[in-house]
Amino acid sequence: MAADITLLFRASVKTVKTRNKALGVSLPETDVLKKSRPRGEFSGKARDVINNIGKLKDFLLEHRKDYINACSHVSKYSRMTDSERDQIDQDAQTFMRACSEAIQQLRTEACKETISTQVKEHRLAVLDFIGDYLKRVCKLYSEQRAIRVKRMVDKKRLSRLEPKQVHKMKTSSSAEIITLPDPKGTPGLWDDGRGEDELSPEEIQMFEQENQRLVSEMNTLCDEVRQIEGKVVEISRLQEIFTEKVLQQETEIDNIHQLVVGATENIKEGNEDIREAIKNNAGFRVWILFFLVMCSFSLLFLDWYDG
């Protein structure tokens, strides 16, 4: 079992300090812990992208209530107009597109740099994490936009139904006024004017037909609204899928780019090898030609010498 010698160590350090102070020896002050090495350019850019995505997420959550509130124009507590919501849509889409391009640029730079395999894998994993974070924020924005569109459709449907309902209420109230008797009136006068106040069978049939027409129109309008709601939800789902596919295609395009770059480098190396082989073959042919010429001169010299 290890013994605790902390007190002995402190006493030794104190003794050394006292002796150095008495002898006038001054030691340079050094930090026990080394300073952290400076972060590279990749870490700073990745941190900036994460901070920007976080700011977008916080902004969407902060203005979520005002953004999805379709009846904000009638509320005295409203702080956002439809033009501001449209501006938020435009800015959010531009911001998400810029973040996606920044991630793609960082991925390209990480693949091009000459670094170790472990560092490259680490950077690619960080970029995958940032891409997933951006996908979640895009999904949050798509959900908010779908809710806003759905509530706008509901508001338009109510605005279209309101005049018809008012007209129907007026018609029914007028019919009730016509059919109700006046209990305070004179019986003789009431008996004389009953034929004028009561509705004829043709008028009753006309009111029934009008009522049936209004009911059929309302049912048709409700069916159209339900179809529009289903289409809006489907559009929101397709937009989310489209965003995910775009981000996936960026990764695939980057992989294809890396393969093309690698193939180009291999082709360059193959061309250099071919040129080197051509040079070697040319030199070899020159040496053979030189050897044959020298042999010919040697034979001629020997023939002359023997003659």
Tab-separated table of C-alpha atoms in Angstrom:
chain	number	residue	atom	x	y	z
A	1	MET	CA	0.000	0.000	0.000
A	2	ALA	CA	1.419	3.418	-1.006
A	3	ALA	CA	2.219	5.841	1.807
A	4	ASP	CA	1.044	9.471	1.832
A	5	ILE	CA	4.155	11.698	1.716
A	6	THR	CA	2.384	14.955	0.840
A	7	LEU	CA	3.482	16.684	4.080
A	8	LEU	CA	7.057	15.554	3.543
A	9	PHE	CA	7.001	16.888	-0.026
A	10	ARG	CA	5.618	20.263	1.081
A	11	ALA	CA	8.275	20.524	3.796
A	12	SER	CA	11.006	19.717	1.265
A	13	VAL	CA	9.734	22.350	-1.162
A	14	LYS	CA	9.582	24.919	1.639
A	15	THR	CA	13.132	24.069	2.711
A	16	VAL	CA	14.451	24.439	-0.849
A	17	LYS	CA	12.695	27.797	-1.249
A	18	THR	CA	14.131	29.064	2.060
A	19	ARG	CA	17.668	27.935	1.123
A	20	ASN	CA	17.496	29.508	-2.338
A	21	LYS	CA	16.209	32.754	-0.817
A	22	ALA	CA	19.075	32.793	1.694
A	23	LEU	CA	21.666	32.127	-1.031
A	24	GLY	CA	20.092	34.664	-3.381
A	25	VAL	CA	19.284	32.122	-6.077
A	26	SER	CA	16.253	32.969	-8.182
A	27	LEU	CA	14.568	30.301	-10.299
A	28	PRO	CA	12.544	31.177	-13.394
A	29	GLU	CA	8.838	30.961	-12.909
A	30	THR	CA	7.375	28.228	-15.046
A	31	ASP	CA	3.854	26.917	-15.365
A	32	VAL	CA	3.322	23.419	-14.138
A	33	LEU	CA	0.763	22.771	-16.809
A	34	LYS	CA	1.758	23.515	-20.369
A	35	LYS	CA	-0.317	25.907	-22.346
A	36	SER	CA	-2.721	24.344	-24.723
A	37	ARG	CA	-1.477	24.357	-28.241
A	38	PRO	CA	-3.212	26.811	-30.560
A	39	ARG	CA	-6.177	25.515	-32.455
A	40	GLY	CA	-5.920	25.078	-36.170
A	41	GLU	CA	-7.889	26.837	-38.861
A	42	PHE	CA	-10.257	23.887	-39.275
A	43	SER	CA	-11.303	23.965	-35.606
A	44	GLY	CA	-12.089	27.680	-35.753
A	45	LYS	CA	-14.163	27.383	-38.923
A	46	ALA	CA	-16.051	24.341	-37.617
A	47	ARG	CA	-16.795	26.134	-34.347
A	48	ASP	CA	-18.087	29.169	-36.277
A	49	VAL	CA	-20.421	26.962	-38.335
A	50	ILE	CA	-21.764	25.277	-35.183
A	51	ASN	CA	-22.318	28.652	-33.519
A	52	ASN	CA	-24.169	29.969	-36.582
A	53	ILE	CA	-26.439	26.912	-36.717
A	54	GLY	CA	-27.107	27.285	-32.978
A	55	LYS	CA	-28.013	30.957	-33.457
A	56	LEU	CA	-30.469	29.997	-36.217
A	57	LYS	CA	-32.055	27.363	-33.981
A	58	ASP	CA	-32.373	29.799	-31.058
A	59	PHE	CA	-33.893	32.432	-33.362
A	60	LEU	CA	-36.506	29.994	-34.706
A	61	LEU	CA	-37.467	28.810	-31.216
A	62	GLU	CA	-37.594	32.380	-29.865
A	63	HIS	CA	-40.031	33.577	-32.559
A	64	ARG	CA	-41.926	30.289	-32.902
A	65	LYS	CA	-45.200	31.516	-31.331
A	66	ASP	CA	-45.386	34.713	-33.377
A	67	TYR	CA	-44.319	32.887	-36.554
A	68	ILE	CA	-46.944	30.126	-36.494
A	69	ASN	CA	-49.769	32.336	-35.167
A	70	ALA	CA	-52.102	32.737	-38.155
A	71	CYS	CA	-54.469	35.127	-36.363
A	72	SER	CA	-51.785	37.573	-35.329
A	73	HIS	CA	-53.330	40.391	-37.393
A	74	VAL	CA	-56.326	40.551	-35.018
A	75	SER	CA	-54.350	40.269	-31.783
A	76	LYS	CA	-53.132	43.370	-29.997
A	77	TYR	CA	-50.166	41.404	-28.604
A	78	SER	CA	-48.838	40.498	-32.061
A	79	ARG	CA	-45.283	41.525	-32.852
A	80	MET	CA	-44.892	40.005	-36.343
A	81	THR	CA	-46.528	40.636	-39.706
A	82	ASP	CA	-46.838	38.367	-42.727
A	83	SER	CA	-44.065	40.251	-44.528
A	84	GLU	CA	-41.757	39.642	-41.567
A	85	ARG	CA	-42.623	35.943	-41.663
A	86	ASP	CA	-41.812	35.812	-45.377
A	87	GLN	CA	-38.522	37.563	-44.643
A	88	ILE	CA	-37.765	34.966	-41.952
A	89	ASP	CA	-38.430	32.191	-44.493
A	90	GLN	CA	-36.089	33.759	-47.028
A	91	ASP	CA	-33.322	34.474	-44.510
A	92	ALA	CA	-33.567	31.011	-42.937
A	93	GLN	CA	-33.289	29.267	-46.309
A	94	THR	CA	-30.328	31.449	-47.306
A	95	PHE	CA	-28.666	30.838	-43.933
A	96	MET	CA	-29.109	27.064	-44.132
A	97	ARG	CA	-27.768	27.038	-47.701
A	98	ALA	CA	-24.708	29.041	-46.589
A	99	CYS	CA	-24.051	26.649	-43.680
A	100	SER	CA	-24.336	23.668	-46.015
A	101	GLU	CA	-21.849	25.238	-48.430
A	102	ALA	CA	-19.464	25.978	-45.540
A	103	ILE	CA	-19.624	22.338	-44.415
A	104	GLN	CA	-18.969	21.192	-47.966
A	105	GLN	CA	-15.986	23.543	-48.246
A	106	LEU	CA	-14.541	22.285	-44.956
A	107	ARG	CA	-14.979	18.686	-46.126
A	108	THR	CA	-13.135	19.438	-49.378
A	109	GLU	CA	-10.302	21.176	-47.533
A	110	ALA	CA	-10.010	18.306	-45.048
A	111	CYS	CA	-9.666	15.802	-47.893
A	112	LYS	CA	-7.130	17.901	-49.801
A	113	GLU	CA	-4.775	18.631	-46.887
A	114	THR	CA	-1.785	16.362	-46.343
A	115	ILE	CA	-2.482	15.093	-42.835
A	116	SER	CA	-2.470	11.778	-41.040
A	117	THR	CA	-5.301	9.306	-41.517
A	118	GLN	CA	-6.434	9.614	-37.907
A	119	VAL	CA	-6.747	13.410	-38.090
A	120	LYS	CA	-8.604	13.160	-41.399
A	121	GLU	CA	-11.088	10.653	-39.954
A	122	HIS	CA	-11.580	12.882	-36.914
A	123	ARG	CA	-12.339	15.916	-39.072
A	124	LEU	CA	-14.742	13.988	-41.282
A	125	ALA	CA	-16.549	12.710	-38.168
A	126	VAL	CA	-16.839	16.288	-36.868
A	127	LEU	CA	-18.278	17.412	-40.221
A	128	ASP	CA	-20.789	14.526	-40.176
A	129	PHE	CA	-21.905	15.630	-36.713
A	130	ILE	CA	-22.302	19.239	-37.905
A	131	GLY	CA	-24.282	17.998	-40.938
A	132	ASP	CA	-26.660	16.045	-38.677
A	133	TYR	CA	-27.075	19.140	-36.495
A	134	LEU	CA	-27.968	21.189	-39.575
A	135	LYS	CA	-30.484	18.513	-40.665
A	136	ARG	CA	-32.248	18.728	-37.284
A	137	VAL	CA	-32.499	22.510	-37.545
A	138	CYS	CA	-33.835	22.186	-41.117
A	139	LYS	CA	-36.457	19.737	-39.855
A	140	LEU	CA	-37.471	22.197	-37.120
A	141	TYR	CA	-37.880	24.968	-39.693
A	142	SER	CA	-39.882	22.708	-42.029
A	143	GLU	CA	-42.280	21.759	-39.225
A	144	GLN	CA	-42.826	25.398	-38.274
A	145	ARG	CA	-43.445	26.362	-41.888
A	146	ALA	CA	-45.943	23.501	-42.330
A	147	ILE	CA	-47.867	24.612	-39.236
A	148	ARG	CA	-47.919	28.192	-40.490
A	149	VAL	CA	-49.207	27.187	-43.937
A	150	LYS	CA	-51.881	24.945	-42.393
A	151	ARG	CA	-53.129	27.739	-40.148
A	152	MET	CA	-53.194	30.175	-43.066
A	153	VAL	CA	-55.370	27.713	-44.994
A	154	ASP	CA	-57.697	27.397	-42.002
A	155	LYS	CA	-57.925	31.178	-41.737
A	156	LYS	CA	-58.817	31.518	-45.419
A	157	ARG	CA	-61.435	28.785	-45.071
A	158	LEU	CA	-63.039	30.581	-42.112
A	159	SER	CA	-62.985	33.889	-43.961
A	160	ARG	CA	-64.804	32.252	-46.900
A	161	LEU	CA	-67.394	30.587	-44.676
A	162	GLU	CA	-68.166	33.665	-42.547
A	163	PRO	CA	-70.209	35.668	-45.154
A	164	LYS	CA	-72.316	32.606	-46.000
A	165	GLN	CA	-73.018	31.913	-42.337
A	166	VAL	CA	-74.069	35.535	-41.769
A	167	HIS	CA	-76.372	35.365	-44.814
A	168	LYS	CA	-77.895	32.123	-43.565
A	169	MET	CA	-78.482	33.592	-40.084
A	170	LYS	CA	-80.193	36.630	-41.581
A	171	THR	CA	-82.412	34.425	-43.756
A	172	SER	CA	-83.438	32.199	-40.862
A	173	SER	CA	-84.063	35.178	-38.570
A	174	SER	CA	-86.244	36.878	-41.202
A	175	ALA	CA	-88.194	33.644	-41.695
A	176	GLU	CA	-88.765	33.410	-37.942
A	177	ILE	CA	-89.941	37.002	-37.841
A	178	ILE	CA	-92.412	36.314	-40.631
A	179	THR	CA	-93.888	33.191	-39.036
A	180	LEU	CA	-94.092	34.411	-35.421
A	181	PRO	CA	-97.522	35.748	-34.387
A	182	ASP	CA	-98.025	38.961	-32.407
A	183	PRO	CA	-99.797	38.031	-29.160
A	184	LYS	CA	-100.544	41.658	-28.301
A	185	GLY	CA	-102.321	42.385	-31.590
A	186	THR	CA	-106.092	42.555	-32.115
A	187	PRO	CA	-107.601	39.115	-32.945
A	188	GLY	CA	-109.665	40.447	-35.756
A	189	LEU	CA	-106.791	42.174	-37.426
A	190	TRP	CA	-104.594	39.054	-36.967
A	191	ASP	CA	-107.208	36.860	-38.579
A	192	ASP	CA	-107.466	39.229	-41.488
A	193	GLY	CA	-103.709	39.485	-42.125
A	194	ARG	CA	-102.780	35.834	-41.475
A	195	GLY	CA	-102.987	34.982	-45.127
A	196	GLU	CA	-100.452	37.695	-45.960
A	197	ASP	CA	-97.916	36.797	-43.169
A	198	GLU	CA	-97.862	33.005	-43.537
A	199	LEU	CA	-95.400	31.440	-46.039
A	200	SER	CA	-96.831	29.743	-49.042
A	201	PRO	CA	-95.730	26.164	-49.932
A	202	GLU	CA	-93.713	27.521	-52.862
A	203	GLU	CA	-91.759	29.890	-50.572
A	204	ILE	CA	-91.127	27.085	-48.050
A	205	GLN	CA	-89.866	24.840	-50.841
A	206	MET	CA	-87.642	27.654	-52.108
A	207	PHE	CA	-86.119	28.173	-48.636
A	208	GLU	CA	-85.522	24.428	-48.281
A	209	GLN	CA	-83.756	24.318	-51.645
A	210	GLU	CA	-81.620	27.308	-50.654
A	211	ASN	CA	-80.764	25.605	-47.375
A	212	GLN	CA	-79.778	22.380	-49.161
A	213	ARG	CA	-77.648	24.337	-51.625
A	214	LEU	CA	-75.789	26.096	-48.798
A	215	VAL	CA	-75.217	22.793	-46.988
A	216	SER	CA	-73.849	21.155	-50.150
A	217	GLU	CA	-71.551	24.138	-50.784
A	218	MET	CA	-70.232	24.003	-47.218
A	219	ASN	CA	-69.625	20.261	-47.489
A	220	THR	CA	-67.809	20.746	-50.785
A	221	LEU	CA	-65.709	23.534	-49.268
A	222	CYS	CA	-64.848	21.361	-46.267
A	223	ASP	CA	-63.730	18.563	-48.580
A	224	GLU	CA	-61.540	20.989	-50.525
A	225	VAL	CA	-59.997	22.290	-47.302
A	226	ARG	CA	-59.241	18.748	-46.147
A	227	GLN	CA	-57.588	18.006	-49.482
A	228	ILE	CA	-55.523	21.198	-49.232
A	229	GLU	CA	-54.467	20.318	-45.676
A	230	GLY	CA	-53.362	16.866	-46.816
A	231	LYS	CA	-51.423	18.380	-49.709
A	232	VAL	CA	-49.739	20.906	-47.388
A	233	VAL	CA	-48.644	18.154	-45.005
A	234	GLU	CA	-47.410	16.093	-47.955
A	235	ILE	CA	-45.481	19.103	-49.316
A	236	SER	CA	-43.858	19.630	-45.918
A	237	ARG	CA	-42.844	15.960	-45.762
A	238	LEU	CA	-41.462	16.076	-49.308
A	239	GLN	CA	-39.547	19.263	-48.495
A	240	GLU	CA	-37.950	17.561	-45.510
A	241	ILE	CA	-37.026	14.533	-47.623
A	242	PHE	CA	-35.680	16.852	-50.337
A	243	THR	CA	-33.462	18.640	-47.796
A	244	GLU	CA	-32.059	15.339	-46.524
A	245	LYS	CA	-31.453	14.101	-50.075
A	246	VAL	CA	-29.647	17.343	-50.986
A	247	LEU	CA	-27.339	16.966	-48.003
A	248	GLN	CA	-26.726	13.310	-48.880
A	249	GLN	CA	-25.988	14.252	-52.490
A	250	GLU	CA	-23.424	16.780	-51.291
A	251	THR	CA	-21.590	13.986	-49.472
A	252	GLU	CA	-21.799	11.705	-52.521
A	253	ILE	CA	-20.615	14.488	-54.823
A	254	ASP	CA	-17.671	15.114	-52.527
A	255	ASN	CA	-16.780	11.394	-52.611
A	256	ILE	CA	-17.030	11.393	-56.409
A	257	HIS	CA	-14.823	14.483	-56.521
A	258	GLN	CA	-12.214	12.752	-54.395
A	259	LEU	CA	-12.333	9.688	-56.656
A	260	VAL	CA	-11.938	11.877	-59.732
A	261	VAL	CA	-8.977	13.677	-58.149
A	262	GLY	CA	-7.389	10.334	-57.276
A	263	ALA	CA	-7.977	9.014	-60.807
A	264	THR	CA	-6.424	12.176	-62.263
A	265	GLU	CA	-3.336	11.746	-60.091
A	266	ASN	CA	-3.058	8.100	-61.137
A	267	ILE	CA	-3.326	9.086	-64.817
A	268	LYS	CA	-0.592	11.697	-64.346
A	269	GLU	CA	1.668	9.145	-62.680
A	270	GLY	CA	0.946	6.651	-65.497
A	271	ASN	CA	1.836	9.252	-68.144
A	272	GLU	CA	5.087	10.047	-66.352
A	273	ASP	CA	5.932	6.329	-66.179
A	274	ILE	CA	5.220	5.982	-69.908
A	275	ARG	CA	7.458	8.952	-70.706
A	276	GLU	CA	10.224	7.502	-68.562
A	277	ALA	CA	9.888	4.144	-70.316
A	278	ILE	CA	10.043	5.855	-73.727
A	279	LYS	CA	13.191	7.701	-72.675
A	280	ASN	CA	14.788	4.484	-71.417
A	281	ASN	CA	13.952	2.670	-74.647
A	282	ALA	CA	15.403	5.514	-76.748
A	283	GLY	CA	18.638	5.466	-74.782
A	284	PHE	CA	18.848	1.711	-75.082
A	285	ARG	CA	18.447	1.939	-78.880
A	286	VAL	CA	21.194	4.574	-79.076
A	287	TRP	CA	23.588	2.332	-77.185
A	288	ILE	CA	22.806	-0.619	-79.473
A	289	LEU	CA	23.356	1.546	-82.555
A	290	PHE	CA	26.650	2.804	-81.110
A	291	PHE	CA	27.728	-0.780	-80.372
A	292	LEU	CA	26.914	-1.899	-83.942
A	293	VAL	CA	28.791	1.044	-85.445
A	294	MET	CA	31.827	0.338	-83.301
A	295	CYS	CA	31.736	-3.345	-84.293
A	296	SER	CA	31.577	-2.350	-87.980
A	297	PHE	CA	34.578	-0.052	-87.610
A	298	SER	CA	36.451	-2.776	-85.749
A	299	LEU	CA	35.815	-5.305	-88.541
A	300	LEU	CA	36.910	-2.808	-91.183
A	301	PHE	CA	40.059	-2.038	-89.213
A	302	LEU	CA	40.918	-5.711	-88.799
A	303	ASP	CA	40.265	-6.377	-92.476
A	304	TRP	CA	42.567	-3.473	-93.438
A	305	TYR	CA	45.187	-4.599	-90.985
A	306	ASP	CA	45.193	-8.196	-92.349
A	307	GLY	CA	45.376	-6.931	-95.932
